[in-house]
Amino acid sequence: MQPPPPPPHPAALLPLPLPLPFCLPAAPRVRGRGGTAVAALGALWPPRLVAVESRPPPPSSPASASAPPPLPESAAAGLDAGIGGGGGGDGGGGADLGWLRVFPHVLTASMANFLFGYHIGVMNGPIEDIARELGFQGNPFLQGLVVSIFIVGAFFGSLGSSALVDNFGCKRTLQIDSIPLILGALLSAQADSLDEMLLGRFLVGIGIGINTVLVPLYVSEVAPTKYRGSLGTLCQIGTCLGIIAAFSLGIPSESDPHWWRTMLYAACVPGVLIVAGMQFAVESPRWLAKVGRIDDARNVVEHVWGPSEVEKSMEEIQSVVANDDSQASWSELLEEPHNRVALIGGSLFFLQQFAGINGVLYFSSLTFRDVGITSGILASLYVGITNFAGAIVASILMDKQGRKKLLTGSYLGMALAMFLIVYAISFPLDEGVSHGLSITGTLLYIFTFAIGAGPVTGIIIPELSGARTRSKVMGFSFTVHWICNFLVGLYFLELAKKLGVGAVYAGFGGVSLLSALFAYNFIVETKGRSLEEIEMSLSPAAPGKRE
């Protein structure tokens, strides 16, 4: 018995890198090793790190209590509250507009995530038309290869991202990275052979691999402390909107077999906008200080964080980059304290992928079809709305409830959703009840993933990383992500065929519970702390540590 053919739109709008699952003839052996990761982490992550949570915040600046004029002072007041420990909330007199100064810069960078989402969705609908026109119709291996080559490119892109960031900074790297994205889209759109399509998709994958590392890193270093978490969710929102755009633009492909070329040509537009937009965006003040451009870093802080934050923020930034004029090497990730953060980052992405997001996406279309929703685009719309709603909720809660609570609660919700689906498909229930529970479990899983497991994973890793090795830790973590993403996509259908969907989903639920336990025990809360405060708390030997 052959596994069912992939539905028209299985990716259905989930936030982090989620290419289509596909089936290749290989022995299905994917076993979670989360327990091993937790055991290893216990020896590497000592209780002293809880100092980030328990350490009393510094006294609030008097500026935060004054009545501010329009934008500059409100930004400064918000930052005084944020850097000092999160401040007292947004209530009181008037709207909190402190985020407006930095929002255009972060929004421009987040267009890279929109492009990432678009490239996830662009192949879902017209893959059969592409196969027919390029001569590999009816070959599931080659169809899967067109999709999976994207992941291979992303793997290499994430590995090489840190060298680009360390040498050129986030701003210039985002512009440079648009070159393979634009060239890859053009080559794919004009492809007359399978080889040209594969090369185009590989180039796009390289660009996406760099961007998935770069954008959360840029946001974490540019955003004011008070709004860093909420602004970080723009990565997820951008990815979601990109997939929605791809599905919407793909509607004519149902009647026009050549429409896929137009869709791929359209992928060039966001790349051009990123190149132009980043010309007006600020560079990371942390990177500027690290390469000795102190005056430029001071100007950026004044421009996007407010004049009242300049002295205090620059003192903190310079304290952690003092005597650090050399680039970090990959071997430093094996040394204290960087090995702990690298293990945390790799473990988070390992658990995220093996919690089953690709599996739920694959069977979501079949689940909706069982209740009469036969249109792949309509099913994708339901999933997309759910995902987008979760992303919006995450942006509201991220800097209020904190990363640790959202991550733990998200995985608990995902586990509940998995077990609900297992109950619906494994026990003798009325058909209507079974379908209703399956739909509820699917949407609940996607919503809870979008609240925590999706956005928090990308946000918290650069927050926990030190300035010296931040790009290396991010590159390593996303490399682990792409490997796990590939393995789940490769073996999921074989496992579902041999063990049954219920057994596989039960395994996903178990990994979700393990992930919640991991987050509760090993994730340190970073809400309301500047990156420098976090780094000095996690590494007592860091230069400039305040008493």
CSV table of C-alpha atoms in Angstrom, one decimal, residues 300-480:
chain,number,residue,atom,x,y,z
A,300,VAL,CA,21.6,54.8,16.4
A,301,VAL,CA,20.7,54.5,20.1
A,302,GLU,CA,19.7,58.1,20.2
A,303,HIS,CA,17.6,57.8,17.1
A,304,VAL,CA,15.7,54.6,17.8
A,305,TRP,CA,15.8,54.4,21.6
A,306,GLY,CA,15.6,58.0,22.7
A,307,PRO,CA,18.1,60.6,23.9
A,308,SER,CA,17.7,59.7,27.6
A,309,GLU,CA,18.9,56.2,26.9
A,310,VAL,CA,22.2,57.1,25.2
A,311,GLU,CA,24.6,57.2,28.2
A,312,LYS,CA,23.2,54.2,30.1
A,313,SER,CA,22.8,52.0,27.0
A,314,MET,CA,26.2,52.8,25.6
A,315,GLU,CA,27.9,52.1,28.9
A,316,GLU,CA,26.2,48.7,29.0
A,317,ILE,CA,27.0,47.9,25.4
A,318,GLN,CA,30.6,48.9,25.7
A,319,SER,CA,31.0,46.9,28.9
A,320,VAL,CA,30.3,43.6,27.1
A,321,VAL,CA,32.3,44.3,23.9
A,322,ALA,CA,35.4,45.7,25.8
A,323,ASN,CA,38.6,44.2,24.5
A,324,ASP,CA,36.7,42.1,22.0
A,325,ASP,CA,38.1,43.2,18.6
A,326,SER,CA,38.5,39.6,17.2
A,327,GLN,CA,35.8,37.4,15.7
A,328,ALA,CA,34.6,34.4,17.5
A,329,SER,CA,35.4,30.9,16.1
A,330,TRP,CA,33.1,27.9,15.9
A,331,SER,CA,35.2,26.1,18.5
A,332,GLU,CA,34.2,28.7,21.1
A,333,LEU,CA,30.7,27.0,21.1
A,334,LEU,CA,32.4,24.1,22.9
A,335,GLU,CA,33.6,26.4,25.7
A,336,GLU,CA,31.9,27.8,28.8
A,337,PRO,CA,29.5,29.6,28.8
A,338,HIS,CA,28.7,29.5,25.1
A,339,ASN,CA,28.3,25.7,25.0
A,340,ARG,CA,25.3,26.0,27.3
A,341,VAL,CA,23.5,28.5,25.1
A,342,ALA,CA,24.3,26.5,21.9
A,343,LEU,CA,22.9,23.3,23.5
A,344,ILE,CA,19.8,25.2,24.6
A,345,GLY,CA,19.3,26.6,21.0
A,346,GLY,CA,19.9,23.3,19.3
A,347,SER,CA,17.6,21.5,21.8
A,348,LEU,CA,14.8,24.0,21.3
A,349,PHE,CA,14.8,23.5,17.5
A,350,PHE,CA,15.2,19.7,17.8
A,351,LEU,CA,12.1,19.5,20.1
A,352,GLN,CA,10.1,22.0,18.1
A,353,GLN,CA,10.5,19.9,14.9
A,354,PHE,CA,9.9,16.5,16.5
A,355,ALA,CA,6.8,17.8,18.3
A,356,GLY,CA,5.2,17.2,14.9
A,357,ILE,CA,4.4,20.4,13.2
A,358,ASN,CA,5.0,19.0,9.7
A,359,GLY,CA,2.9,16.0,10.4
A,360,VAL,CA,-0.1,18.1,11.5
A,361,LEU,CA,0.3,20.2,8.4
A,362,TYR,CA,0.3,17.2,6.1
A,363,PHE,CA,-2.9,15.6,7.5
A,364,SER,CA,-4.7,18.9,8.1
A,365,SER,CA,-5.9,19.0,4.5
A,366,LEU,CA,-7.1,15.4,4.8
A,367,THR,CA,-8.9,16.2,8.0
A,368,PHE,CA,-10.7,19.2,6.5
A,369,ARG,CA,-11.6,17.0,3.5
A,370,ASP,CA,-13.3,14.5,5.8
A,371,VAL,CA,-15.8,17.2,7.0
A,372,GLY,CA,-16.6,18.3,3.5
A,373,ILE,CA,-14.0,21.1,2.9
A,374,THR,CA,-12.6,19.7,-0.3
A,375,SER,CA,-10.9,23.0,-1.5
A,376,GLY,CA,-7.2,23.0,-0.5
A,377,ILE,CA,-7.2,26.8,-0.6
A,378,LEU,CA,-10.2,27.1,1.7
A,379,ALA,CA,-8.6,24.6,4.1
A,380,SER,CA,-5.4,26.6,4.0
A,381,LEU,CA,-7.3,29.8,4.7
A,382,TYR,CA,-8.8,28.3,7.9
A,383,VAL,CA,-5.4,27.2,9.1
A,384,GLY,CA,-3.9,30.5,8.1
A,385,ILE,CA,-6.4,32.5,10.0
A,386,THR,CA,-5.8,30.4,13.1
A,387,ASN,CA,-2.1,30.8,12.7
A,388,PHE,CA,-2.3,34.5,12.2
A,389,ALA,CA,-4.6,34.9,15.3
A,390,GLY,CA,-2.0,33.0,17.4
A,391,ALA,CA,0.8,35.2,16.1
A,392,ILE,CA,-1.2,38.4,17.1
A,393,VAL,CA,-1.9,37.0,20.5
A,394,ALA,CA,1.8,36.2,20.9
A,395,SER,CA,2.8,39.8,20.0
A,396,ILE,CA,0.5,41.0,22.7
A,397,LEU,CA,1.6,38.6,25.4
A,398,MET,CA,5.3,38.3,24.7
A,399,ASP,CA,6.5,41.2,26.7
A,400,LYS,CA,3.8,40.9,29.3
A,401,GLN,CA,3.7,37.2,30.2
A,402,GLY,CA,7.3,36.5,29.2
A,403,ARG,CA,9.0,33.9,27.0
A,404,LYS,CA,9.1,31.1,29.4
A,405,LYS,CA,5.4,31.0,30.2
A,406,LEU,CA,4.4,31.2,26.6
A,407,LEU,CA,6.8,28.5,25.6
A,408,THR,CA,5.8,26.1,28.4
A,409,GLY,CA,2.1,26.8,27.9
A,410,SER,CA,2.4,26.5,24.1
A,411,TYR,CA,3.9,23.0,24.3
A,412,LEU,CA,1.3,21.9,26.9
A,413,GLY,CA,-1.5,23.1,24.5
A,414,MET,CA,0.2,21.2,21.6
A,415,ALA,CA,0.3,18.0,23.7
A,416,LEU,CA,-3.4,18.4,24.6
A,417,ALA,CA,-4.3,18.9,21.0
A,418,MET,CA,-2.2,15.9,19.9
A,419,PHE,CA,-3.9,13.6,22.4
A,420,LEU,CA,-7.3,14.9,21.4
A,421,ILE,CA,-6.7,14.0,17.8
A,422,VAL,CA,-5.4,10.5,18.9
A,423,TYR,CA,-8.6,10.0,20.9
A,424,ALA,CA,-10.7,11.0,17.9
A,425,ILE,CA,-9.0,8.7,15.4
A,426,SER,CA,-8.3,5.7,17.7
A,427,PHE,CA,-11.5,5.1,19.6
A,428,PRO,CA,-14.9,4.1,18.2
A,429,LEU,CA,-16.8,7.4,18.1
A,430,ASP,CA,-19.7,8.7,16.1
A,431,GLU,CA,-18.3,9.9,12.7
A,432,GLY,CA,-19.4,13.5,13.3
A,433,VAL,CA,-18.0,13.6,16.8
A,434,SER,CA,-14.7,12.1,15.5
A,435,HIS,CA,-14.3,14.7,12.7
A,436,GLY,CA,-15.2,17.5,15.0
A,437,LEU,CA,-12.6,16.5,17.6
A,438,SER,CA,-10.0,16.1,14.8
A,439,ILE,CA,-10.7,19.6,13.5
A,440,THR,CA,-10.7,21.1,17.0
A,441,GLY,CA,-7.4,19.4,17.8
A,442,THR,CA,-5.8,20.5,14.6
A,443,LEU,CA,-6.7,24.1,15.0
A,444,LEU,CA,-5.8,24.1,18.7
A,445,TYR,CA,-2.4,22.7,17.8
A,446,ILE,CA,-1.7,25.3,15.2
A,447,PHE,CA,-3.0,28.1,17.5
A,448,THR,CA,-0.9,27.1,20.5
A,449,PHE,CA,2.2,26.5,18.3
A,450,ALA,CA,1.8,30.1,16.9
A,451,ILE,CA,1.6,31.5,20.5
A,452,GLY,CA,4.9,30.1,21.8
A,453,ALA,CA,6.8,27.2,20.2
A,454,GLY,CA,6.9,29.1,16.9
A,455,PRO,CA,7.9,32.7,17.8
A,456,VAL,CA,9.6,32.2,21.2
A,457,THR,CA,12.2,29.7,19.9
A,458,GLY,CA,13.6,32.3,17.4
A,459,ILE,CA,13.4,35.2,19.9
A,460,ILE,CA,15.0,33.7,23.0
A,461,ILE,CA,18.1,32.2,21.4
A,462,PRO,CA,19.7,35.5,20.5
A,463,GLU,CA,18.6,36.9,23.8
A,464,LEU,CA,20.5,34.3,25.7
A,465,SER,CA,23.6,34.4,23.5
A,466,GLY,CA,26.5,36.7,24.3
A,467,ALA,CA,27.5,39.5,21.9
A,468,ARG,CA,30.7,37.7,20.9
A,469,THR,CA,29.1,34.4,19.8
A,470,ARG,CA,25.5,35.5,19.0
A,471,SER,CA,25.7,34.9,15.3
A,472,LYS,CA,27.5,31.6,15.7
A,473,VAL,CA,24.9,30.3,18.2
A,474,MET,CA,22.1,31.4,15.9
A,475,GLY,CA,23.8,29.8,12.9
A,476,PHE,CA,24.3,26.5,14.8
A,477,SER,CA,20.7,26.4,16.1
A,478,PHE,CA,19.1,27.0,12.7
A,479,THR,CA,21.4,24.4,11.2
A,480,VAL,CA,20.0,21.9,13.7
